Amino acid sequence: MNLVETTSLSHDYGGTVLALDNLNVEIPGGVVGLVGANGAGKTTLLRIILGLLHPSGGAVTVLGTSVADDALGLRSRIGYMPEGKCLPLDQTAADFVAFTAELAGIPSTEARRRASETLFLVGLHEERFRYLGDFSTGMQQRVKLAQSIVGDPDLVLLDEPAAGLDPAGREQMLDLIRRLREFGINVMFSSHILEDIEQTCDWVVMLDAGRLVRNAPLEPPSDGDEVSVEVIGDPELVATALIERGAQTFVDGQVIRVVHGGVEDVFDLVIEALAEHEIGLRRMGTSLSSLEDLFLKHEAERG
């Protein structure tokens, strides 16, 4: 069973603002990245999945159930971490997360126990009796994550969970999201930061102006014998020079993926090939983002 299926899904906020445009997509279980620039339609899609917005057209099925038929029943099976500030600053973390557990139908005593365990999971056990207004941005984000999973949902929707965090806080948040897979929780993780999606998810849905750009699994990371090179000039000349040196190449626009299983340093091979034809280098590395390449290619084709 897919997590989400949409059929000709559209949503119009009025005037010329079309947030979703005839979206047809089937999203499988696991940890799914929902990516796109700001305004791509990510948040609108999440709110329609929750039944908080009614689409202008089309239909959506979540966990095998039509949202139009049973939005309330579905919300009892879904956790949600909104992007904006929404916490009651005059409550403690323990009180707030226990309250959200009770909203999910968990008895009061059990809700308290669940809240304590969940705050421990997100690294806030020692701070659970502090007021939320005294928490840093990173701690508040972790509380928002805790309240979204305390009810043991079948699916959790995370809207820009790493927004506003410093590098250390962002990495902690991504690590927590990765751990949700271990608990068997399906995740849809919205972000405009492609690197976060690549580090965390095993499937990606890419939107642009409400339209589907990509719906596919993420490619596995490079094993170290592959580098990606973006050149300024003719990529075919560089690819030919690399093939002559024993490398295997794949050309996609200005980006060349270079694979070399031998003992020679593939970086040295690339530098030699570039120098031979006096072709400039824009960027090179083993971690060149395949999602970034796809997004940039789409932007170039659209423009």
Short mmCIF file of C-alpha atoms in Angstrom, two decimals:
data_model
loop_
_atom_site.label_atom_id
_atom_site.label_comp_id
_atom_site.label_asym_id
_atom_site.label_seq_id
_atom_site.Cartn_x
_atom_site.Cartn_y
_atom_site.Cartn_z
CA MET A 1 0.00 0.00 0.00
CA ASN A 2 1.30 3.43 -0.94
CA LEU A 3 1.51 6.17 1.67
CA VAL A 4 -0.11 8.72 -0.59
CA GLU A 5 -1.80 8.63 -3.99
CA THR A 6 -3.08 11.73 -5.75
CA THR A 7 -5.23 11.96 -8.87
CA SER A 8 -5.36 15.25 -10.81
CA LEU A 9 -4.88 17.08 -7.51
CA SER A 10 -5.09 20.87 -7.76
CA HIS A 11 -5.39 23.71 -5.29
CA ASP A 12 -6.03 27.33 -6.15
CA TYR A 13 -5.65 30.02 -3.48
CA GLY A 14 -7.48 32.48 -5.71
CA GLY A 15 -6.48 34.70 -8.56
CA THR A 16 -3.35 33.41 -10.26
CA VAL A 17 -1.93 31.51 -7.26
CA LEU A 18 -2.09 27.83 -8.26
CA ALA A 19 -0.28 25.92 -5.51
CA LEU A 20 -0.86 22.43 -6.96
CA ASP A 21 -1.43 21.88 -10.66
CA ASN A 22 -3.00 18.55 -11.75
CA LEU A 23 -0.66 16.50 -9.52
CA ASN A 24 -0.62 12.74 -10.12
CA VAL A 25 1.75 10.86 -7.85
CA GLU A 26 2.07 7.55 -5.98
CA ILE A 27 4.35 7.71 -2.94
CA PRO A 28 5.54 4.47 -1.30
CA GLY A 29 6.28 3.81 2.36
CA GLY A 30 9.59 4.61 4.03
CA VAL A 31 11.30 7.95 4.54
CA VAL A 32 10.21 10.22 1.72
CA GLY A 33 11.68 13.61 0.89
CA LEU A 34 9.33 16.28 -0.44
CA VAL A 35 11.54 18.87 -2.08
CA GLY A 36 11.19 22.06 -4.05
CA ALA A 37 11.82 25.77 -3.80
CA ASN A 38 9.74 27.97 -1.52
CA GLY A 39 6.27 28.19 -3.05
CA ALA A 40 6.57 24.86 -4.87
CA GLY A 41 3.44 23.47 -3.16
CA LYS A 42 5.02 21.33 -0.46
CA THR A 43 3.13 22.74 2.53
CA THR A 44 -0.13 22.83 0.57
CA LEU A 45 0.22 19.12 -0.21
CA LEU A 46 0.90 18.28 3.44
CA ARG A 47 -2.17 20.23 4.60
CA ILE A 48 -4.37 18.51 2.03
CA ILE A 49 -3.05 15.12 3.20
CA LEU A 50 -4.11 16.11 6.73
CA GLY A 51 -7.52 17.26 5.55
CA LEU A 52 -6.83 20.80 6.74
CA LEU A 53 -7.27 22.12 3.21
CA HIS A 54 -9.87 21.01 0.70
CA PRO A 55 -8.42 20.73 -2.81
CA SER A 56 -9.90 22.74 -5.65
CA GLY A 57 -9.93 19.60 -7.78
CA GLY A 58 -8.87 15.97 -7.85
CA ALA A 59 -8.53 13.46 -5.03
CA VAL A 60 -5.97 12.16 -2.54
CA THR A 61 -5.76 8.82 -0.75
CA VAL A 62 -3.59 8.40 2.36
CA LEU A 63 -2.78 5.01 3.92
CA GLY A 64 -5.41 3.47 1.67
CA THR A 65 -8.20 5.83 2.77
CA SER A 66 -9.71 8.75 0.88
CA VAL A 67 -9.08 12.01 2.74
CA ALA A 68 -12.47 13.28 1.54
CA ASP A 69 -14.19 10.26 3.13
CA ASP A 70 -12.46 10.16 6.53
CA ALA A 71 -10.12 13.08 7.22
CA LEU A 72 -10.66 12.88 11.00
CA GLY A 73 -9.92 9.15 11.11
CA LEU A 74 -6.75 9.67 9.10
CA ARG A 75 -5.54 12.46 11.39
CA SER A 76 -5.65 9.97 14.28
CA ARG A 77 -3.05 7.92 12.38
CA ILE A 78 -0.81 10.81 11.29
CA GLY A 79 1.66 12.92 13.25
CA TYR A 80 2.37 16.47 12.08
CA MET A 81 5.25 18.83 12.76
CA PRO A 82 4.35 22.26 11.34
CA GLU A 83 7.01 24.68 10.16
CA GLY A 84 6.02 27.84 12.04
CA LYS A 85 6.13 28.72 15.72
CA CYS A 86 3.18 27.08 17.42
CA LEU A 87 4.22 26.00 20.92
CA PRO A 88 2.51 27.28 24.11
CA LEU A 89 5.46 29.02 25.75
CA ASP A 90 3.91 28.97 29.24
CA GLN A 91 3.80 25.15 29.40
CA THR A 92 6.55 22.69 30.21
CA ALA A 93 7.71 20.26 27.55
CA ALA A 94 6.40 17.32 29.60
CA ASP A 95 2.93 18.86 30.00
CA PHE A 96 2.63 19.81 26.36
CA VAL A 97 3.76 16.48 24.89
CA ALA A 98 1.57 14.57 27.38
CA PHE A 99 -1.38 16.73 26.34
CA THR A 100 -0.81 15.92 22.66
CA ALA A 101 -0.64 12.23 23.58
CA GLU A 102 -4.03 12.52 25.30
CA LEU A 103 -5.41 14.19 22.17
CA ALA A 104 -4.36 11.02 20.33
CA GLY A 105 -6.58 9.01 22.69
CA ILE A 106 -3.94 7.81 25.14
CA PRO A 107 -5.08 7.67 28.82
CA SER A 108 -3.58 10.33 31.11
CA THR A 109 -1.14 8.12 33.05
CA GLU A 110 0.08 6.38 29.92
CA ALA A 111 0.35 9.74 28.16
CA ARG A 112 2.72 10.99 30.87
CA ARG A 113 4.90 7.92 30.47
CA ARG A 114 4.89 8.22 26.68
CA ALA A 115 5.79 11.91 26.88
CA SER A 116 8.78 11.17 29.11
CA GLU A 117 10.03 8.40 26.82
CA THR A 118 9.59 10.49 23.69
CA LEU A 119 11.37 13.52 25.14
CA PHE A 120 14.20 11.20 26.14
CA LEU A 121 14.33 9.94 22.55
CA VAL A 122 14.73 13.49 21.17
CA GLY A 123 17.36 14.39 23.77
CA LEU A 124 15.25 16.52 26.13
CA HIS A 125 14.82 14.25 29.15
CA GLU A 126 16.72 16.56 31.51
CA GLU A 127 14.86 19.64 30.25
CA ARG A 128 11.35 18.16 30.18
CA PHE A 129 10.10 20.20 33.17
CA ARG A 130 11.35 23.53 31.82
CA TYR A 131 8.98 26.02 30.20
CA LEU A 132 8.95 26.00 26.42
CA GLY A 133 9.48 29.76 26.38
CA ASP A 134 12.95 29.16 27.87
CA PHE A 135 13.93 26.72 25.11
CA SER A 136 16.28 27.53 22.24
CA THR A 137 15.05 27.24 18.66
CA GLY A 138 16.67 23.82 18.32
CA MET A 139 15.06 22.54 21.52
CA GLN A 140 11.65 23.83 20.41
CA GLN A 141 12.05 22.02 17.10
CA ARG A 142 12.76 18.79 18.98
CA VAL A 143 9.64 19.30 21.11
CA LYS A 144 7.62 19.73 17.91
CA LEU A 145 9.09 16.48 16.64
CA ALA A 146 8.29 14.75 19.95
CA GLN A 147 4.63 15.77 19.88
CA SER A 148 4.32 14.49 16.30
CA ILE A 149 5.46 10.96 17.19
CA VAL A 150 4.25 10.50 20.79
CA GLY A 151 1.00 8.92 19.57
CA ASP A 152 2.89 6.21 17.62
CA PRO A 153 1.49 7.29 14.23
CA ASP A 154 1.59 5.26 11.02
CA LEU A 155 2.84 8.33 9.17
CA VAL A 156 4.51 11.52 10.34
CA LEU A 157 4.62 14.70 8.25
CA LEU A 158 7.55 17.02 8.94
CA ASP A 159 7.37 20.49 7.39
CA GLU A 160 10.87 22.04 7.19
CA PRO A 161 12.00 20.45 10.50
CA ALA A 162 15.54 21.82 10.26
CA ALA A 163 14.48 25.39 9.47
CA GLY A 164 16.29 28.03 11.54
CA LEU A 165 18.76 25.60 13.11
CA ASP A 166 22.50 26.09 13.31
CA PRO A 167 24.70 23.38 11.69
CA ALA A 168 24.95 21.31 14.88
CA GLY A 169 21.22 21.51 15.57
CA ARG A 170 20.43 20.68 11.97
CA GLU A 171 22.58 17.55 12.08
CA GLN A 172 20.93 16.47 15.34
CA MET A 173 17.49 16.89 13.77
CA LEU A 174 18.45 14.88 10.67
CA ASP A 175 19.84 12.12 12.89
CA LEU A 176 16.53 11.98 14.80
CA ILE A 177 14.61 11.70 11.53
CA ARG A 178 16.87 8.86 10.40
CA ARG A 179 16.12 7.04 13.66
CA LEU A 180 12.37 7.11 12.97
CA ARG A 181 12.99 4.48 10.31
CA GLU A 182 14.19 2.11 13.06
CA PHE A 183 10.81 2.44 14.80
CA GLY A 184 8.90 1.58 11.65
CA ILE A 185 7.39 5.06 11.27
CA ASN A 186 6.75 6.26 7.73
CA VAL A 187 7.96 9.81 7.19
CA MET A 188 7.27 12.56 4.67
CA PHE A 189 9.92 15.20 5.17
CA SER A 190 9.49 18.57 3.46
CA SER A 191 12.56 20.69 2.79
CA HIS A 192 14.02 23.10 0.24
CA ILE A 193 17.55 22.00 1.26
CA LEU A 194 18.45 19.17 -1.11
CA GLU A 195 21.41 17.97 0.93
CA ASP A 196 19.15 17.29 3.94
CA ILE A 197 16.92 15.08 1.80
CA GLU A 198 19.87 13.16 0.36
CA GLN A 199 21.26 12.48 3.83
CA THR A 200 17.96 11.30 5.25
CA CYS A 201 15.51 9.86 2.73
CA ASP A 202 15.28 6.82 0.47
CA TRP A 203 12.64 8.24 -1.89
CA VAL A 204 12.17 11.74 -3.27
CA VAL A 205 9.21 13.69 -4.63
CA MET A 206 10.29 16.93 -6.29
CA LEU A 207 7.77 19.69 -7.00
CA ASP A 208 8.08 22.90 -8.93
CA ALA A 209 5.23 25.43 -9.12
CA GLY A 210 2.80 22.72 -8.02
CA ARG A 211 3.86 20.26 -10.71
CA LEU A 212 5.68 16.98 -10.36
CA VAL A 213 9.33 16.99 -11.47
CA ARG A 214 10.51 13.67 -10.02
CA ASN A 215 9.04 10.76 -8.07
CA ALA A 216 11.70 8.07 -7.65
CA PRO A 217 14.10 6.41 -5.22
CA LEU A 218 17.30 8.21 -4.36
CA GLU A 219 20.39 6.72 -5.92
CA PRO A 220 22.76 5.03 -3.45
CA PRO A 221 25.81 7.10 -2.44
CA SER A 222 29.00 6.78 -4.41
CA ASP A 223 31.42 4.05 -3.29
CA GLY A 224 34.38 6.41 -3.57
CA ASP A 225 35.50 5.32 -7.07
CA GLU A 226 33.12 7.81 -8.70
CA VAL A 227 33.31 11.56 -8.95
CA SER A 228 31.00 14.06 -10.57
CA VAL A 229 32.48 16.92 -12.59
CA GLU A 230 30.73 20.01 -13.93
CA VAL A 231 32.76 21.63 -16.70
CA ILE A 232 32.77 25.00 -18.44
CA GLY A 233 33.18 24.00 -22.04
CA ASP A 234 32.59 20.87 -24.13
CA PRO A 235 31.94 17.89 -21.79
CA GLU A 236 32.29 15.39 -24.65
CA LEU A 237 35.94 16.34 -25.15
CA VAL A 238 36.66 15.70 -21.48
CA ALA A 239 34.67 12.46 -21.50
CA THR A 240 36.62 11.19 -24.52
CA ALA A 241 39.94 12.01 -22.87
CA LEU A 242 38.86 10.18 -19.72
CA ILE A 243 37.78 7.11 -21.69
CA GLU A 244 41.21 7.04 -23.34
CA ARG A 245 42.68 6.91 -19.83
CA GLY A 246 40.57 3.88 -18.88
CA ALA A 247 37.69 5.58 -17.08
CA GLN A 248 33.99 5.00 -17.61
CA THR A 249 31.94 8.17 -18.10
CA PHE A 250 28.29 9.24 -18.18
CA VAL A 251 27.50 12.69 -19.58
CA ASP A 252 24.39 14.62 -18.52
CA GLY A 253 24.47 18.19 -19.76
CA GLN A 254 27.59 19.84 -18.36
CA VAL A 255 28.01 17.19 -15.65
CA ILE A 256 30.22 14.14 -16.20
CA ARG A 257 30.08 11.16 -13.84
CA VAL A 258 33.44 9.43 -13.88
CA VAL A 259 33.98 5.86 -12.65
CA HIS A 260 37.43 4.28 -12.35
CA GLY A 261 37.94 0.97 -10.56
CA GLY A 262 41.74 0.90 -10.88
CA VAL A 263 44.45 2.09 -8.50
CA GLU A 264 44.93 5.45 -10.18
CA ASP A 265 43.43 8.50 -8.51
CA VAL A 266 40.32 9.44 -10.50
CA PHE A 267 40.78 13.10 -9.49
CA ASP A 268 44.18 13.10 -11.20
CA LEU A 269 42.62 11.63 -14.34
CA VAL A 270 40.02 14.41 -14.44
CA ILE A 271 42.63 17.14 -13.96
CA GLU A 272 44.74 15.69 -16.78
CA ALA A 273 41.74 15.52 -19.13
CA LEU A 274 40.72 19.10 -18.36
CA ALA A 275 44.27 20.38 -18.86
CA GLU A 276 44.63 18.52 -22.17
CA HIS A 277 41.72 20.45 -23.70
CA GLU A 278 42.08 23.63 -21.58
CA ILE A 279 38.51 23.28 -20.32
CA GLY A 280 37.41 25.02 -17.14
CA LEU A 281 36.05 23.32 -14.04
CA ARG A 282 32.97 24.61 -12.22
CA ARG A 283 32.91 21.99 -9.44
CA MET A 284 34.04 18.44 -8.70
CA GLY A 285 33.53 15.98 -5.87
CA THR A 286 32.30 12.56 -4.79
CA SER A 287 29.30 14.17 -3.04
CA LEU A 288 28.06 16.33 -5.95
CA SER A 289 24.33 16.37 -5.36
CA SER A 290 22.34 14.35 -7.88
CA LEU A 291 19.22 16.16 -6.70
CA GLU A 292 20.90 19.51 -7.18
CA ASP A 293 21.94 18.51 -10.69
CA LEU A 294 18.37 17.48 -11.48
CA PHE A 295 16.91 20.67 -10.05
CA LEU A 296 19.36 22.92 -11.90
CA LYS A 297 18.74 21.03 -15.13
CA HIS A 298 14.98 21.46 -14.71
CA GLU A 299 15.40 25.17 -14.01
CA ALA A 300 17.55 25.58 -17.12
CA GLU A 301 15.02 23.75 -19.30
CA ARG A 302 12.13 25.79 -17.88
CA GLY A 303 13.98 29.07 -18.38
#
